[in-house]
Amino acid sequence: MANSLNIIFAGTPEFAAKHLAALYASEHNIIAVYTQPDRHAGRGKKLMPSAVKLLALDHGTSIYQPASLKNEEAQQELASLNADIMIVVAYGLILPKTVLDTPKLGCLNVHGSLLPKWRGAAPIQRAIWAGDKFTGISVMQMDEGLDTGAVLLEKSMAIIGAATSASLYDDLAELGPQILLETLENLDNLTPTVQNNDEATYAHKLSKEEARIDWTLSAQQLARNVRAFNPWPFVWFIHNDESIKVWQVEVVESFGELTEGTIVNVDKNGIEVATGEHNLLLSIIQFPSKKAQPVADIINGKPALFVVGQRLS
């Protein structure tokens, strides 16, 4: 589609702001931006605007922050914008059918997975958590289901072994805008591909409780958890009544039968702990109110803090 489009953009976090920036730099016209209401954040609990709102303010775009799009007033307000298309990226609000049908060309969503795999709230994290070798970006036509719409364009990328959710998030935030612009450029010629619901998986939200180390899991799974739950909520365990975050680990092959959670070895390389299968070497950890540190630095100052034979909770 060579002609410029009048676009409503809906999104909230930095991932969405990257896509909005690409649209601003394109030939298309951003007529309005929808984003979540400002939230209280930080130690002072001040109201903070979203990354998308800050970018829209810089460009002088009209900004709308309804708490819901389910009421008639908000729907009429959106309809009055007379948009050609609505682009939705990590917005965080449900779009009812009335809204989906309002723009002339409908609503498109940019999703951080290869649909129908990892529909839902945490596709980037779940891809690492599950040990997937590939992920990617899908641009789909939105319908009333959760990430169930027909896919217009999809591009994959490899997940490298050391990738965390933070690094993969950044990579996909670079790929996504490219795929979005390519979709808009070829909108007239793309054939929608209906998703196979039988192959769908759901990316459940992460929780702090899920991130607590269960030493009965395999070392391989725990290593994936460490990468998947960085930067939030971080894998953690309790030792000496303190909650300790785990930043970096390594799987160590072992064929012993020690009780899971038992410290096998402590040296400059880290703390080696028995798990449900093989051992896990904790090399960088973080104590409350402290910076993340290599284990070598910690045990130099407190050699008795972690002792072989101790069992971690």
PDB file of N, CA and C in Angstrom, residues 217-292:
ATOM      1  N   LEU A 217      13.419 -29.353  40.393  1.00  0.00           N
ATOM      2  CA  LEU A 217      13.443 -29.234  38.941  1.00  0.00           C
ATOM      3  C   LEU A 217      14.840 -29.543  38.420  1.00  0.00           C
ATOM      4  N   SER A 218      14.966 -29.787  37.138  1.00  0.00           N
ATOM      5  CA  SER A 218      16.282 -30.061  36.564  1.00  0.00           C
ATOM      6  C   SER A 218      17.110 -28.778  36.517  1.00  0.00           C
ATOM      7  N   ALA A 219      18.424 -28.941  36.516  1.00  0.00           N
ATOM      8  CA  ALA A 219      19.322 -27.790  36.412  1.00  0.00           C
ATOM      9  C   ALA A 219      19.081 -27.051  35.092  1.00  0.00           C
ATOM     10  N   GLN A 220      18.780 -27.804  34.040  1.00  0.00           N
ATOM     11  CA  GLN A 220      18.526 -27.183  32.737  1.00  0.00           C
ATOM     12  C   GLN A 220      17.304 -26.273  32.797  1.00  0.00           C
ATOM     13  N   GLN A 221      16.225 -26.762  33.426  1.00  0.00           N
ATOM     14  CA  GLN A 221      15.019 -25.936  33.539  1.00  0.00           C
ATOM     15  C   GLN A 221      15.277 -24.711  34.409  1.00  0.00           C
ATOM     16  N   LEU A 222      15.983 -24.884  35.510  1.00  0.00           N
ATOM     17  CA  LEU A 222      16.281 -23.759  36.389  1.00  0.00           C
ATOM     18  C   LEU A 222      17.144 -22.724  35.678  1.00  0.00           C
ATOM     19  N   ALA A 223      18.071 -23.174  34.846  1.00  0.00           N
ATOM     20  CA  ALA A 223      18.904 -22.240  34.080  1.00  0.00           C
ATOM     21  C   ALA A 223      18.048 -21.437  33.102  1.00  0.00           C
ATOM     22  N   ARG A 224      17.073 -22.108  32.488  1.00  0.00           N
ATOM     23  CA  ARG A 224      16.161 -21.385  31.591  1.00  0.00           C
ATOM     24  C   ARG A 224      15.320 -20.380  32.381  1.00  0.00           C
ATOM     25  N   ASN A 225      14.887 -20.775  33.575  1.00  0.00           N
ATOM     26  CA  ASN A 225      14.114 -19.861  34.414  1.00  0.00           C
ATOM     27  C   ASN A 225      14.906 -18.598  34.739  1.00  0.00           C
ATOM     28  N   VAL A 226      16.180 -18.773  35.053  1.00  0.00           N
ATOM     29  CA  VAL A 226      17.030 -17.627  35.387  1.00  0.00           C
ATOM     30  C   VAL A 226      17.056 -16.628  34.233  1.00  0.00           C
ATOM     31  N   ARG A 227      17.150 -17.129  33.016  1.00  0.00           N
ATOM     32  CA  ARG A 227      17.186 -16.242  31.850  1.00  0.00           C
ATOM     33  C   ARG A 227      15.802 -15.682  31.530  1.00  0.00           C
ATOM     34  N   ALA A 228      14.768 -16.518  31.683  1.00  0.00           N
ATOM     35  CA  ALA A 228      13.410 -16.089  31.336  1.00  0.00           C
ATOM     36  C   ALA A 228      12.866 -15.043  32.303  1.00  0.00           C
ATOM     37  N   PHE A 229      13.241 -15.138  33.585  1.00  0.00           N
ATOM     38  CA  PHE A 229      12.675 -14.252  34.596  1.00  0.00           C
ATOM     39  C   PHE A 229      13.555 -13.029  34.864  1.00  0.00           C
ATOM     40  N   ASN A 230      14.480 -12.751  33.981  1.00  0.00           N
ATOM     41  CA  ASN A 230      15.320 -11.547  34.037  1.00  0.00           C
ATOM     42  C   ASN A 230      14.875 -10.610  32.918  1.00  0.00           C
ATOM     43  N   PRO A 231      14.301  -9.439  33.207  1.00  0.00           N
ATOM     44  CA  PRO A 231      14.518  -8.605  34.396  1.00  0.00           C
ATOM     45  C   PRO A 231      13.431  -8.658  35.474  1.00  0.00           C
ATOM     46  N   TRP A 232      12.397  -9.469  35.307  1.00  0.00           N
ATOM     47  CA  TRP A 232      11.373  -9.581  36.356  1.00  0.00           C
ATOM     48  C   TRP A 232      10.715 -10.931  36.233  1.00  0.00           C
ATOM     49  N   PRO A 233      10.442 -11.602  37.348  1.00  0.00           N
ATOM     50  CA  PRO A 233      10.630 -11.179  38.749  1.00  0.00           C
ATOM     51  C   PRO A 233      11.955 -11.643  39.352  1.00  0.00           C
ATOM     52  N   PHE A 234      12.828 -12.204  38.523  1.00  0.00           N
ATOM     53  CA  PHE A 234      14.111 -12.775  38.945  1.00  0.00           C
ATOM     54  C   PHE A 234      13.921 -14.059  39.756  1.00  0.00           C
ATOM     55  N   VAL A 235      14.673 -15.060  39.380  1.00  0.00           N
ATOM     56  CA  VAL A 235      14.726 -16.297  40.166  1.00  0.00           C
ATOM     57  C   VAL A 235      15.346 -15.977  41.527  1.00  0.00           C
ATOM     58  N   TRP A 236      14.819 -16.588  42.591  1.00  0.00           N
ATOM     59  CA  TRP A 236      15.300 -16.280  43.938  1.00  0.00           C
ATOM     60  C   TRP A 236      15.173 -17.491  44.849  1.00  0.00           C
ATOM     61  N   PHE A 237      15.913 -17.458  45.950  1.00  0.00           N
ATOM     62  CA  PHE A 237      15.806 -18.483  46.987  1.00  0.00           C
ATOM     63  C   PHE A 237      16.072 -17.825  48.336  1.00  0.00           C
ATOM     64  N   ILE A 238      15.716 -18.523  49.397  1.00  0.00           N
ATOM     65  CA  ILE A 238      15.915 -18.014  50.750  1.00  0.00           C
ATOM     66  C   ILE A 238      17.129 -18.688  51.384  1.00  0.00           C
ATOM     67  N   HIS A 239      18.019 -17.877  51.975  1.00  0.00           N
ATOM     68  CA  HIS A 239      19.167 -18.403  52.717  1.00  0.00           C
ATOM     69  C   HIS A 239      19.431 -17.471  53.895  1.00  0.00           C
ATOM     70  N   ASN A 240      19.517 -18.057  55.089  1.00  0.00           N
ATOM     71  CA  ASN A 240      19.698 -17.262  56.314  1.00  0.00           C
ATOM     72  C   ASN A 240      18.635 -16.155  56.417  1.00  0.00           C
ATOM     73  N   ASP A 241      17.409 -16.522  56.072  1.00  0.00           N
ATOM     74  CA  ASP A 241      16.265 -15.610  56.166  1.00  0.00           C
ATOM     75  C   ASP A 241      16.356 -14.412  55.221  1.00  0.00           C
ATOM     76  N   GLU A 242      17.202 -14.497  54.212  1.00  0.00           N
ATOM     77  CA  GLU A 242      17.294 -13.438  53.216  1.00  0.00           C
ATOM     78  C   GLU A 242      16.894 -13.972  51.848  1.00  0.00           C
ATOM     79  N   SER A 243      16.213 -13.132  51.085  1.00  0.00           N
ATOM     80  CA  SER A 243      15.801 -13.489  49.731  1.00  0.00           C
ATOM     81  C   SER A 243      16.909 -13.096  48.763  1.00  0.00           C
ATOM     82  N   ILE A 244      17.481 -14.080  48.099  1.00  0.00           N
ATOM     83  CA  ILE A 244      18.646 -13.856  47.233  1.00  0.00           C
ATOM     84  C   ILE A 244      18.249 -14.081  45.778  1.00  0.00           C
ATOM     85  N   LYS A 245      18.497 -13.075  44.940  1.00  0.00           N
ATOM     86  CA  LYS A 245      18.206 -13.181  43.515  1.00  0.00           C
ATOM     87  C   LYS A 245      19.380 -13.846  42.788  1.00  0.00           C
ATOM     88  N   VAL A 246      19.035 -14.572  41.741  1.00  0.00           N
ATOM     89  CA  VAL A 246      20.052 -15.275  40.958  1.00  0.00           C
ATOM     90  C   VAL A 246      20.121 -14.648  39.564  1.00  0.00           C
ATOM     91  N   TRP A 247      21.310 -14.193  39.198  1.00  0.00           N
ATOM     92  CA  TRP A 247      21.503 -13.505  37.921  1.00  0.00           C
ATOM     93  C   TRP A 247      22.120 -14.399  36.846  1.00  0.00           C
ATOM     94  N   GLN A 248      23.028 -15.244  37.255  1.00  0.00           N
ATOM     95  CA  GLN A 248      23.744 -16.042  36.239  1.00  0.00           C
ATOM     96  C   GLN A 248      24.082 -17.419  36.789  1.00  0.00           C
ATOM     97  N   VAL A 249      23.842 -18.440  35.971  1.00  0.00           N
ATOM     98  CA  VAL A 249      24.093 -19.823  36.392  1.00  0.00           C
ATOM     99  C   VAL A 249      24.687 -20.618  35.242  1.00  0.00           C
ATOM    100  N   GLU A 250      25.101 -21.835  35.590  1.00  0.00           N
ATOM    101  CA  GLU A 250      25.628 -22.764  34.585  1.00  0.00           C
ATOM    102  C   GLU A 250      25.235 -24.178  35.006  1.00  0.00           C
ATOM    103  N   VAL A 251      24.865 -24.995  34.040  1.00  0.00           N
ATOM    104  CA  VAL A 251      24.519 -26.385  34.321  1.00  0.00           C
ATOM    105  C   VAL A 251      25.803 -27.207  34.401  1.00  0.00           C
ATOM    106  N   VAL A 252      25.913 -28.016  35.465  1.00  0.00           N
ATOM    107  CA  VAL A 252      27.076 -28.886  35.666  1.00  0.00           C
ATOM    108  C   VAL A 252      26.591 -30.329  35.688  1.00  0.00           C
ATOM    109  N   GLU A 253      27.078 -31.140  34.773  1.00  0.00           N
ATOM    110  CA  GLU A 253      26.660 -32.542  34.737  1.00  0.00           C
ATOM    111  C   GLU A 253      27.115 -33.264  36.004  1.00  0.00           C
ATOM    112  N   SER A 254      26.205 -34.024  36.573  1.00  0.00           N
ATOM    113  CA  SER A 254      26.514 -34.757  37.798  1.00  0.00           C
ATOM    114  C   SER A 254      25.681 -36.020  37.831  1.00  0.00           C
ATOM    115  N   PHE A 255      26.239 -37.052  38.419  1.00  0.00           N
ATOM    116  CA  PHE A 255      25.528 -38.329  38.468  1.00  0.00           C
ATOM    117  C   PHE A 255      25.400 -38.846  39.898  1.00  0.00           C
ATOM    118  N   GLY A 256      25.551 -37.904  40.860  1.00  0.00           N
ATOM    119  CA  GLY A 256      25.373 -38.271  42.257  1.00  0.00           C
ATOM    120  C   GLY A 256      23.906 -38.298  42.639  1.00  0.00           C
ATOM    121  N   GLU A 257      23.637 -38.613  43.899  1.00  0.00           N
ATOM    122  CA  GLU A 257      22.252 -38.689  44.357  1.00  0.00           C
ATOM    123  C   GLU A 257      22.049 -37.877  45.624  1.00  0.00           C
ATOM    124  N   LEU A 258      22.656 -36.698  45.680  1.00  0.00           N
ATOM    125  CA  LEU A 258      22.469 -35.826  46.829  1.00  0.00           C
ATOM    126  C   LEU A 258      21.057 -35.251  46.827  1.00  0.00           C
ATOM    127  N   THR A 259      20.566 -34.927  48.036  1.00  0.00           N
ATOM    128  CA  THR A 259      19.243 -34.315  48.152  1.00  0.00           C
ATOM    129  C   THR A 259      19.214 -32.977  47.430  1.00  0.00           C
ATOM    130  N   GLU A 260      18.126 -32.734  46.686  1.00  0.00           N
ATOM    131  CA  GLU A 260      18.011 -31.494  45.936  1.00  0.00           C
ATOM    132  C   GLU A 260      18.143 -30.286  46.861  1.00  0.00           C
ATOM    133  N   GLY A 261      18.905 -29.283  46.414  1.00  0.00           N
ATOM    134  CA  GLY A 261      19.132 -28.083  47.203  1.00  0.00           C
ATOM    135  C   GLY A 261      20.377 -28.143  48.067  1.00  0.00           C
ATOM    136  N   THR A 262      21.076 -29.260  48.052  1.00  0.00           N
ATOM    137  CA  THR A 262      22.302 -29.404  48.854  1.00  0.00           C
ATOM    138  C   THR A 262      23.483 -28.748  48.141  1.00  0.00           C
ATOM    139  N   ILE A 263      24.270 -27.965  48.885  1.00  0.00           N
ATOM    140  CA  ILE A 263      25.458 -27.345  48.314  1.00  0.00           C
ATOM    141  C   ILE A 263      26.542 -28.416  48.132  1.00  0.00           C
ATOM    142  N   VAL A 264      26.991 -28.573  46.911  1.00  0.00           N
ATOM    143  CA  VAL A 264      27.962 -29.603  46.563  1.00  0.00           C
ATOM    144  C   VAL A 264      29.389 -29.065  46.639  1.00  0.00           C
ATOM    145  N   ASN A 265      29.562 -27.813  46.230  1.00  0.00           N
ATOM    146  CA  ASN A 265      30.902 -27.225  46.211  1.00  0.00           C
ATOM    147  C   ASN A 265      30.781 -25.707  46.237  1.00  0.00           C
ATOM    148  N   VAL A 266      31.762 -25.053  46.836  1.00  0.00           N
ATOM    149  CA  VAL A 266      31.843 -23.588  46.850  1.00  0.00           C
ATOM    150  C   VAL A 266      33.277 -23.195  46.538  1.00  0.00           C
ATOM    151  N   ASP A 267      33.479 -22.438  45.462  1.00  0.00           N
ATOM    152  CA  ASP A 267      34.805 -21.933  45.125  1.00  0.00           C
ATOM    153  C   ASP A 267      34.648 -20.652  44.318  1.00  0.00           C
ATOM    154  N   LYS A 268      35.750 -20.175  43.734  1.00  0.00           N
ATOM    155  CA  LYS A 268      35.711 -18.890  43.022  1.00  0.00           C
ATOM    156  C   LYS A 268      34.766 -18.906  41.820  1.00  0.00           C
ATOM    157  N   ASN A 269      34.412 -20.089  41.338  1.00  0.00           N
ATOM    158  CA  ASN A 269      33.508 -20.180  40.194  1.00  0.00           C
ATOM    159  C   ASN A 269      32.048 -20.018  40.592  1.00  0.00           C
ATOM    160  N   GLY A 270      31.746 -20.293  41.867  1.00  0.00           N
ATOM    161  CA  GLY A 270      30.381 -20.136  42.315  1.00  0.00           C
ATOM    162  C   GLY A 270      29.954 -21.176  43.325  1.00  0.00           C
ATOM    163  N   ILE A 271      28.651 -21.256  43.536  1.00  0.00           N
ATOM    164  CA  ILE A 271      28.051 -22.200  44.475  1.00  0.00           C
ATOM    165  C   ILE A 271      27.368 -23.290  43.660  1.00  0.00           C
ATOM    166  N   GLU A 272      27.854 -24.519  43.791  1.00  0.00           N
ATOM    167  CA  GLU A 272      27.292 -25.631  43.033  1.00  0.00           C
ATOM    168  C   GLU A 272      26.259 -26.348  43.892  1.00  0.00           C
ATOM    169  N   VAL A 273      25.039 -26.471  43.363  1.00  0.00           N
ATOM    170  CA  VAL A 273      23.922 -26.996  44.138  1.00  0.00           C
ATOM    171  C   VAL A 273      23.282 -28.173  43.396  1.00  0.00           C
ATOM    172  N   ALA A 274      22.954 -29.228  44.126  1.00  0.00           N
ATOM    173  CA  ALA A 274      22.285 -30.386  43.535  1.00  0.00           C
ATOM    174  C   ALA A 274      20.838 -30.035  43.200  1.00  0.00           C
ATOM    175  N   THR A 275      20.366 -30.538  42.052  1.00  0.00           N
ATOM    176  CA  THR A 275      18.969 -30.317  41.643  1.00  0.00           C
ATOM    177  C   THR A 275      18.330 -31.666  41.318  1.00  0.00           C
ATOM    178  N   GLY A 276      17.144 -31.623  40.754  1.00  0.00           N
ATOM    179  CA  GLY A 276      16.460 -32.858  40.386  1.00  0.00           C
ATOM    180  C   GLY A 276      17.203 -33.640  39.321  1.00  0.00           C
ATOM    181  N   GLU A 277      17.994 -32.947  38.512  1.00  0.00           N
ATOM    182  CA  GLU A 277      18.823 -33.599  37.495  1.00  0.00           C
ATOM    183  C   GLU A 277      20.041 -32.728  37.236  1.00  0.00           C
ATOM    184  N   HIS A 278      21.217 -33.260  37.519  1.00  0.00           N
ATOM    185  CA  HIS A 278      22.483 -32.534  37.416  1.00  0.00           C
ATOM    186  C   HIS A 278      22.556 -31.417  38.462  1.00  0.00           C
ATOM    187  N   ASN A 279      23.652 -30.646  38.436  1.00  0.00           N
ATOM    188  CA  ASN A 279      23.865 -29.584  39.417  1.00  0.00           C
ATOM    189  C   ASN A 279      23.782 -28.214  38.749  1.00  0.00           C
ATOM    190  N   LEU A 280      23.522 -27.209  39.574  1.00  0.00           N
ATOM    191  CA  LEU A 280      23.424 -25.840  39.092  1.00  0.00           C
ATOM    192  C   LEU A 280      24.496 -25.003  39.778  1.00  0.00           C
ATOM    193  N   LEU A 281      25.333 -24.330  38.972  1.00  0.00           N
ATOM    194  CA  LEU A 281      26.383 -23.478  39.503  1.00  0.00           C
ATOM    195  C   LEU A 281      25.892 -22.033  39.495  1.00  0.00           C
ATOM    196  N   LEU A 282      25.726 -21.471  40.700  1.00  0.00           N
ATOM    197  CA  LEU A 282      25.304 -20.074  40.822  1.00  0.00           C
ATOM    198  C   LEU A 282      26.550 -19.201  40.810  1.00  0.00           C
ATOM    199  N   SER A 283      26.705 -18.367  39.784  1.00  0.00           N
ATOM    200  CA  SER A 283      27.928 -17.586  39.666  1.00  0.00           C
ATOM    201  C   SER A 283      27.760 -16.104  39.979  1.00  0.00           C
ATOM    202  N   ILE A 284      26.562 -15.556  39.758  1.00  0.00           N
ATOM    203  CA  ILE A 284      26.292 -14.162  40.113  1.00  0.00           C
ATOM    204  C   ILE A 284      24.949 -14.113  40.849  1.00  0.00           C
ATOM    205  N   ILE A 285      24.966 -13.542  42.062  1.00  0.00           N
ATOM    206  CA  ILE A 285      23.756 -13.462  42.873  1.00  0.00           C
ATOM    207  C   ILE A 285      23.637 -12.063  43.459  1.00  0.00           C
ATOM    208  N   GLN A 286      22.483 -11.781  44.065  1.00  0.00           N
ATOM    209  CA  GLN A 286      22.241 -10.452  44.610  1.00  0.00           C
ATOM    210  C   GLN A 286      21.498 -10.546  45.927  1.00  0.00           C
ATOM    211  N   PHE A 287      22.093  -9.959  46.962  1.00  0.00           N
ATOM    212  CA  PHE A 287      21.446  -9.879  48.267  1.00  0.00           C
ATOM    213  C   PHE A 287      20.553  -8.636  48.326  1.00  0.00           C
ATOM    214  N   PRO A 288      19.562  -8.622  49.225  1.00  0.00           N
ATOM    215  CA  PRO A 288      18.672  -7.458  49.335  1.00  0.00           C
ATOM    216  C   PRO A 288      19.458  -6.170  49.568  1.00  0.00           C
ATOM    217  N   SER A 289      19.059  -5.113  48.833  1.00  0.00           N
ATOM    218  CA  SER A 289      19.665  -3.775  48.958  1.00  0.00           C
ATOM    219  C   SER A 289      21.126  -3.740  48.533  1.00  0.00           C
ATOM    220  N   LYS A 290      21.579  -4.767  47.846  1.00  0.00           N
ATOM    221  CA  LYS A 290      22.956  -4.818  47.337  1.00  0.00           C
ATOM    222  C   LYS A 290      22.941  -4.945  45.814  1.00  0.00           C
ATOM    223  N   LYS A 291      24.080  -4.679  45.206  1.00  0.00           N
ATOM    224  CA  LYS A 291      24.224  -4.898  43.779  1.00  0.00           C
ATOM    225  C   LYS A 291      24.486  -6.376  43.505  1.00  0.00           C
ATOM    226  N   ALA A 292      24.162  -6.816  42.303  1.00  0.00           N
ATOM    227  CA  ALA A 292      24.506  -8.182  41.910  1.00  0.00           C
ATOM    228  C   ALA A 292      26.022  -8.326  41.901  1.00  0.00           C
TER     229      ALA A 292
END
